[in-house]
């Protein structure tokens, strides 16, 4: 069954001559059943404002509106997409606002009313940069309640990785400290037009009311960065720039100074950040 009365996305793309541009990371989702499924992965949208970054021709936007979002604020860099998005806005009066701009240069969250959900199928480099920004606001809890984002599968695995795995690192610790991240969908390259070279995955991150373990965000960030910048080195070497007697600090919280960052749990990283601050 059609999710709305608007034309199929292939027709929209042909009518507005939206040939995908590599420079903008454009790989479009044309199956509206799939975009509705991604919208549902964001949870109950009724009563929530949604920030969508990079709507393109609007497949996911239509999914979000059909699934009942109170309001969608869509930020798109490519002016060619605006007429197609205006048609969607006309079909859902008062519920879709489109901003033409670069999501890295504006703070659209400031224009929305909580509860706010963020949903996006973005170019992968932009997605990772925005994810890090959304995970490191000045205050916690953040203004958003959840993020539902498409990533290259390998990046998605880094977000949910457990200690001891190759994918475990800064992104896992940053995400798992203050959110509950889960991979909720796997997508093959053929789901997109044009098809990218790699598989993709949708990650859903629920903001926790407070961090899992206490730690100062800046100190924790420094410890994690130092530990993983030289991930093959023992902690006593990779962290030696952080404190004059780093071996003693590590031992004071029960961490073996010859261990490597990739074996430390989130709880141990937080304990180390607290000890360093003392
Ligand atoms: N959401 C659409 C879909 O699922 O079919 C389009 C996805 S496509 C992977 C990424 C979209 O993000 C493109 O429409 C592109 O123009 C837009 N985009 C790229 N960089 C952007 C940025 N910095 N700010 C806002 N939009 C951006």
mmCIF file of N, CA and C in Angstrom, residues 164-249:
data_model
loop_
_atom_site.group_PDB
_atom_site.id
_atom_site.type_symbol
_atom_site.label_atom_id
_atom_site.label_comp_id
_atom_site.label_asym_id
_atom_site.label_seq_id
_atom_site.Cartn_x
_atom_site.Cartn_y
_atom_site.Cartn_z
ATOM 1 N N UNK A 164 38.007 -5.225 23.654
ATOM 2 C CA UNK A 164 38.719 -6.405 23.164
ATOM 3 C C UNK A 164 38.535 -6.620 21.668
ATOM 4 N N UNK A 165 37.534 -5.956 21.052
ATOM 5 C CA UNK A 165 37.334 -6.151 19.607
ATOM 6 C C UNK A 165 38.119 -5.093 18.837
ATOM 7 N N UNK A 166 38.356 -5.380 17.570
ATOM 8 C CA UNK A 166 39.137 -4.456 16.734
ATOM 9 C C UNK A 166 38.408 -3.121 16.529
ATOM 10 N N UNK A 167 37.074 -3.204 16.539
ATOM 11 C CA UNK A 167 36.274 -2.001 16.266
ATOM 12 C C UNK A 167 36.175 -1.082 17.483
ATOM 13 N N UNK A 168 36.573 -1.589 18.663
ATOM 14 C CA UNK A 168 36.421 -0.826 19.910
ATOM 15 C C UNK A 168 37.372 0.363 19.938
ATOM 16 N N UNK A 169 36.840 1.549 20.298
ATOM 17 C CA UNK A 169 37.687 2.737 20.341
ATOM 18 C C UNK A 169 36.886 3.937 20.800
ATOM 19 N N UNK A 170 37.352 5.114 20.373
ATOM 20 C CA UNK A 170 36.770 6.377 20.827
ATOM 21 C C UNK A 170 35.257 6.467 20.584
ATOM 22 N N UNK A 171 34.832 6.041 19.371
ATOM 23 C CA UNK A 171 33.422 6.175 19.015
ATOM 24 C C UNK A 171 32.542 5.313 19.938
ATOM 25 N N UNK A 172 32.992 4.089 20.239
ATOM 26 C CA UNK A 172 32.238 3.193 21.126
ATOM 27 C C UNK A 172 32.109 3.820 22.512
ATOM 28 N N UNK A 173 33.224 4.338 23.038
ATOM 29 C CA UNK A 173 33.205 4.877 24.399
ATOM 30 C C UNK A 173 32.349 6.133 24.483
ATOM 31 N N UNK A 174 32.497 6.985 23.489
ATOM 32 C CA UNK A 174 31.724 8.222 23.453
ATOM 33 C C UNK A 174 30.223 7.909 23.404
ATOM 34 N N UNK A 175 29.855 6.968 22.554
ATOM 35 C CA UNK A 175 28.437 6.631 22.375
ATOM 36 C C UNK A 175 27.894 5.867 23.585
ATOM 37 N N UNK A 176 28.668 4.926 24.091
ATOM 38 C CA UNK A 176 28.131 4.047 25.140
ATOM 39 C C UNK A 176 28.165 4.686 26.525
ATOM 40 N N UNK A 177 28.929 5.750 26.675
ATOM 41 C CA UNK A 177 28.986 6.419 27.987
ATOM 42 C C UNK A 177 27.642 7.072 28.330
ATOM 43 N N UNK A 178 27.025 7.729 27.322
ATOM 44 C CA UNK A 178 25.819 8.497 27.649
ATOM 45 C C UNK A 178 24.584 8.107 26.831
ATOM 46 N N UNK A 179 24.715 7.051 26.003
ATOM 47 C CA UNK A 179 23.526 6.604 25.268
ATOM 48 C C UNK A 179 23.478 5.081 25.246
ATOM 49 N N UNK A 180 22.348 4.566 24.780
ATOM 50 C CA UNK A 180 22.202 3.131 24.581
ATOM 51 C C UNK A 180 22.159 2.921 23.066
ATOM 52 N N UNK A 181 23.285 2.589 22.421
ATOM 53 C CA UNK A 181 23.275 2.434 20.960
ATOM 54 C C UNK A 181 23.001 1.000 20.517
ATOM 55 N N UNK A 182 22.201 0.857 19.462
ATOM 56 C CA UNK A 182 21.885 -0.483 18.912
ATOM 57 C C UNK A 182 21.868 -0.382 17.396
ATOM 58 N N UNK A 183 22.343 -1.450 16.731
ATOM 59 C CA UNK A 183 22.162 -1.529 15.274
ATOM 60 C C UNK A 183 20.762 -2.090 15.064
ATOM 61 N N UNK A 184 19.911 -1.337 14.366
ATOM 62 C CA UNK A 184 18.520 -1.773 14.227
ATOM 63 C C UNK A 184 18.183 -2.254 12.821
ATOM 64 N N UNK A 185 19.035 -1.951 11.843
ATOM 65 C CA UNK A 185 18.777 -2.413 10.471
ATOM 66 C C UNK A 185 20.085 -2.561 9.722
ATOM 67 N N UNK A 186 20.116 -3.536 8.827
ATOM 68 C CA UNK A 186 21.259 -3.732 7.935
ATOM 69 C C UNK A 186 20.776 -3.526 6.513
ATOM 70 N N UNK A 187 21.510 -2.764 5.709
ATOM 71 C CA UNK A 187 21.041 -2.528 4.334
ATOM 72 C C UNK A 187 22.133 -2.872 3.324
ATOM 73 N N UNK A 188 21.769 -3.633 2.283
ATOM 74 C CA UNK A 188 22.745 -3.942 1.249
ATOM 75 C C UNK A 188 22.928 -2.734 0.337
ATOM 76 N N UNK A 189 24.032 -2.675 -0.431
ATOM 77 C CA UNK A 189 24.256 -1.524 -1.335
ATOM 78 C C UNK A 189 23.072 -1.283 -2.267
ATOM 79 N N UNK A 190 22.401 -2.366 -2.725
ATOM 80 C CA UNK A 190 21.309 -2.215 -3.713
ATOM 81 C C UNK A 190 20.103 -1.454 -3.168
ATOM 82 N N UNK A 191 20.057 -1.215 -1.853
ATOM 83 C CA UNK A 191 18.921 -0.463 -1.300
ATOM 84 C C UNK A 191 18.986 0.999 -1.738
ATOM 85 N N UNK A 192 20.168 1.435 -2.229
ATOM 86 C CA UNK A 192 20.377 2.848 -2.563
ATOM 87 C C UNK A 192 20.533 3.043 -4.066
ATOM 88 N N UNK A 193 20.215 4.266 -4.528
ATOM 89 C CA UNK A 193 20.433 4.630 -5.926
ATOM 90 C C UNK A 193 21.254 5.908 -5.973
ATOM 91 N N UNK A 194 22.453 5.912 -6.529
ATOM 92 C CA UNK A 194 23.200 4.731 -6.977
ATOM 93 C C UNK A 194 23.680 3.911 -5.779
ATOM 94 N N UNK A 195 24.041 2.645 -6.051
ATOM 95 C CA UNK A 195 24.486 1.761 -4.967
ATOM 96 C C UNK A 195 25.905 2.129 -4.532
ATOM 97 N N UNK A 196 26.114 2.339 -3.222
ATOM 98 C CA UNK A 196 27.490 2.599 -2.751
ATOM 99 C C UNK A 196 28.304 1.298 -2.794
ATOM 100 N N UNK A 197 29.594 1.383 -2.481
ATOM 101 C CA UNK A 197 30.438 0.167 -2.545
ATOM 102 C C UNK A 197 30.255 -0.722 -1.316
ATOM 103 N N UNK A 198 29.803 -0.117 -0.204
ATOM 104 C CA UNK A 198 29.798 -0.857 1.064
ATOM 105 C C UNK A 198 28.380 -1.071 1.590
ATOM 106 N N UNK A 199 28.264 -1.982 2.556
ATOM 107 C CA UNK A 199 26.977 -2.204 3.221
ATOM 108 C C UNK A 199 26.734 -1.060 4.205
ATOM 109 N N UNK A 200 25.476 -0.830 4.538
ATOM 110 C CA UNK A 200 25.130 0.235 5.480
ATOM 111 C C UNK A 200 24.346 -0.351 6.644
ATOM 112 N N UNK A 201 24.216 0.430 7.702
ATOM 113 C CA UNK A 201 23.419 -0.006 8.850
ATOM 114 C C UNK A 201 22.820 1.220 9.517
ATOM 115 N N UNK A 202 21.632 1.024 10.092
ATOM 116 C CA UNK A 202 21.001 2.109 10.852
ATOM 117 C C UNK A 202 21.282 1.864 12.334
ATOM 118 N N UNK A 203 21.789 2.909 12.994
ATOM 119 C CA UNK A 203 22.050 2.819 14.431
ATOM 120 C C UNK A 203 21.061 3.720 15.159
ATOM 121 N N UNK A 204 20.451 3.178 16.213
ATOM 122 C CA UNK A 204 19.526 3.969 17.032
ATOM 123 C C UNK A 204 20.180 4.173 18.399
ATOM 124 N N UNK A 205 20.304 5.444 18.798
ATOM 125 C CA UNK A 205 20.937 5.755 20.092
ATOM 126 C C UNK A 205 19.943 6.500 20.974
ATOM 127 N N UNK A 206 19.597 5.899 22.106
ATOM 128 C CA UNK A 206 18.691 6.551 23.066
ATOM 129 C C UNK A 206 19.543 7.300 24.082
ATOM 130 N N UNK A 207 19.259 8.567 24.313
ATOM 131 C CA UNK A 207 20.018 9.322 25.313
ATOM 132 C C UNK A 207 19.675 8.814 26.718
ATOM 133 N N UNK A 208 20.689 8.537 27.532
ATOM 134 C CA UNK A 208 20.451 8.150 28.922
ATOM 135 C C UNK A 208 20.239 9.436 29.732
ATOM 136 N N UNK A 209 19.437 9.374 30.804
ATOM 137 C CA UNK A 209 19.235 10.596 31.594
ATOM 138 C C UNK A 209 20.552 11.121 32.165
ATOM 139 N N UNK A 210 21.463 10.211 32.521
ATOM 140 C CA UNK A 210 22.794 10.645 32.966
ATOM 141 C C UNK A 210 23.823 9.623 32.519
ATOM 142 N N UNK A 211 25.118 10.028 32.485
ATOM 143 C CA UNK A 211 26.145 9.092 32.026
ATOM 144 C C UNK A 211 26.128 7.800 32.851
ATOM 145 N N UNK A 212 26.551 6.703 32.221
ATOM 146 C CA UNK A 212 26.577 5.413 32.926
ATOM 147 C C UNK A 212 27.472 5.438 34.163
ATOM 148 N N UNK A 213 28.635 6.116 34.075
ATOM 149 C CA UNK A 213 29.559 6.226 35.207
ATOM 150 C C UNK A 213 30.022 7.676 35.280
ATOM 151 N N UNK A 214 30.221 8.205 36.517
ATOM 152 C CA UNK A 214 30.640 9.603 36.605
ATOM 153 C C UNK A 214 32.046 9.836 36.044
ATOM 154 N N UNK A 215 32.237 10.950 35.369
ATOM 155 C CA UNK A 215 33.560 11.371 34.873
ATOM 156 C C UNK A 215 33.393 12.756 34.262
ATOM 157 N N UNK A 216 34.475 13.537 34.306
ATOM 158 C CA UNK A 216 34.441 14.841 33.640
ATOM 159 C C UNK A 216 34.601 14.589 32.131
ATOM 160 N N UNK A 217 33.675 15.110 31.299
ATOM 161 C CA UNK A 217 33.717 14.802 29.863
ATOM 162 C C UNK A 217 35.059 15.132 29.211
ATOM 163 N N UNK A 218 35.647 16.267 29.601
ATOM 164 C CA UNK A 218 36.902 16.690 28.942
ATOM 165 C C UNK A 218 38.061 15.775 29.327
ATOM 166 N N UNK A 219 38.115 15.382 30.613
ATOM 167 C CA UNK A 219 39.204 14.499 31.058
ATOM 168 C C UNK A 219 39.027 13.127 30.402
ATOM 169 N N UNK A 220 37.801 12.639 30.402
ATOM 170 C CA UNK A 220 37.541 11.328 29.791
ATOM 171 C C UNK A 220 37.943 11.341 28.318
ATOM 172 N N UNK A 221 37.551 12.407 27.631
ATOM 173 C CA UNK A 221 37.884 12.537 26.200
ATOM 174 C C UNK A 221 39.403 12.497 25.989
ATOM 175 N N UNK A 222 40.153 13.187 26.884
ATOM 176 C CA UNK A 222 41.625 13.212 26.750
ATOM 177 C C UNK A 222 42.233 11.830 26.966
ATOM 178 N N UNK A 223 41.729 11.109 27.977
ATOM 179 C CA UNK A 223 42.271 9.771 28.278
ATOM 180 C C UNK A 223 41.988 8.822 27.103
ATOM 181 N N UNK A 224 40.766 8.882 26.610
ATOM 182 C CA UNK A 224 40.379 7.983 25.517
ATOM 183 C C UNK A 224 41.204 8.303 24.259
ATOM 184 N N UNK A 225 41.338 9.606 23.959
ATOM 185 C CA UNK A 225 42.104 9.998 22.767
ATOM 186 C C UNK A 225 43.548 9.527 22.894
ATOM 187 N N UNK A 226 44.167 9.756 24.069
ATOM 188 C CA UNK A 226 45.572 9.359 24.246
ATOM 189 C C UNK A 226 45.702 7.838 24.154
ATOM 190 N N UNK A 227 44.789 7.120 24.774
ATOM 191 C CA UNK A 227 44.862 5.647 24.776
ATOM 192 C C UNK A 227 44.758 5.061 23.376
ATOM 193 N N UNK A 228 43.853 5.616 22.571
ATOM 194 C CA UNK A 228 43.621 5.014 21.252
ATOM 195 C C UNK A 228 44.454 5.635 20.128
ATOM 196 N N UNK A 229 45.101 6.779 20.399
ATOM 197 C CA UNK A 229 46.000 7.329 19.376
ATOM 198 C C UNK A 229 47.134 6.365 19.102
ATOM 199 N N UNK A 230 47.516 5.636 20.157
ATOM 200 C CA UNK A 230 48.589 4.643 19.992
ATOM 201 C C UNK A 230 48.054 3.344 20.577
ATOM 202 N N UNK A 231 47.059 2.748 19.904
ATOM 203 C CA UNK A 231 46.309 1.660 20.522
ATOM 204 C C UNK A 231 47.127 0.389 20.732
ATOM 205 N N UNK A 232 48.254 0.242 20.010
ATOM 206 C CA UNK A 232 49.067 -0.955 20.188
ATOM 207 C C UNK A 232 50.025 -0.817 21.369
ATOM 208 N N UNK A 233 50.147 0.398 21.910
ATOM 209 C CA UNK A 233 51.093 0.596 23.016
ATOM 210 C C UNK A 233 50.459 0.260 24.365
ATOM 211 N N UNK A 234 51.315 -0.073 25.325
ATOM 212 C CA UNK A 234 50.823 -0.288 26.691
ATOM 213 C C UNK A 234 50.381 1.064 27.257
ATOM 214 N N UNK A 235 49.408 1.014 28.190
ATOM 215 C CA UNK A 235 48.862 2.264 28.736
ATOM 216 C C UNK A 235 49.936 3.132 29.402
ATOM 217 N N UNK A 236 50.898 2.496 30.055
ATOM 218 C CA UNK A 236 51.913 3.306 30.747
ATOM 219 C C UNK A 236 52.706 4.153 29.742
ATOM 220 N N UNK A 237 52.762 3.720 28.488
ATOM 221 C CA UNK A 237 53.447 4.512 27.456
ATOM 222 C C UNK A 237 52.470 5.471 26.775
ATOM 223 N N UNK A 238 51.295 4.960 26.370
ATOM 224 C CA UNK A 238 50.391 5.825 25.603
ATOM 225 C C UNK A 238 49.823 6.963 26.460
ATOM 226 N N UNK A 239 49.738 6.765 27.787
ATOM 227 C CA UNK A 239 49.139 7.801 28.645
ATOM 228 C C UNK A 239 50.173 8.628 29.398
ATOM 229 N N UNK A 240 51.447 8.414 29.088
ATOM 230 C CA UNK A 240 52.461 9.041 29.959
ATOM 231 C C UNK A 240 52.440 10.575 29.904
ATOM 232 N N UNK A 241 51.908 11.131 28.826
ATOM 233 C CA UNK A 241 51.819 12.591 28.748
ATOM 234 C C UNK A 241 50.723 13.174 29.645
ATOM 235 N N UNK A 242 49.872 12.333 30.225
ATOM 236 C CA UNK A 242 48.719 12.847 30.990
ATOM 237 C C UNK A 242 49.029 13.141 32.454
ATOM 238 N N UNK A 243 50.018 12.440 33.014
ATOM 239 C CA UNK A 243 50.381 12.653 34.427
ATOM 240 C C UNK A 243 51.808 12.182 34.637
ATOM 241 N N UNK A 244 52.549 12.833 35.560
ATOM 242 C CA UNK A 244 53.957 12.458 35.754
ATOM 243 C C UNK A 244 54.135 11.010 36.244
ATOM 244 N N UNK A 245 53.235 10.541 37.109
ATOM 245 C CA UNK A 245 53.393 9.172 37.632
ATOM 246 C C UNK A 245 52.234 8.311 37.157
ATOM 247 N N UNK A 246 52.112 8.153 35.875
ATOM 248 C CA UNK A 246 50.914 7.498 35.332
ATOM 249 C C UNK A 246 50.791 6.045 35.801
ATOM 250 N N UNK A 247 51.925 5.363 35.996
ATOM 251 C CA UNK A 247 51.843 3.958 36.446
ATOM 252 C C UNK A 247 51.122 3.877 37.798
ATOM 253 N N UNK A 248 51.467 4.816 38.695
ATOM 254 C CA UNK A 248 50.834 4.808 40.028
ATOM 255 C C UNK A 248 49.335 5.106 39.915
ATOM 256 N N UNK A 249 48.999 6.058 39.048
ATOM 257 C CA UNK A 249 47.570 6.398 38.884
ATOM 258 C C UNK A 249 46.810 5.173 38.364
#
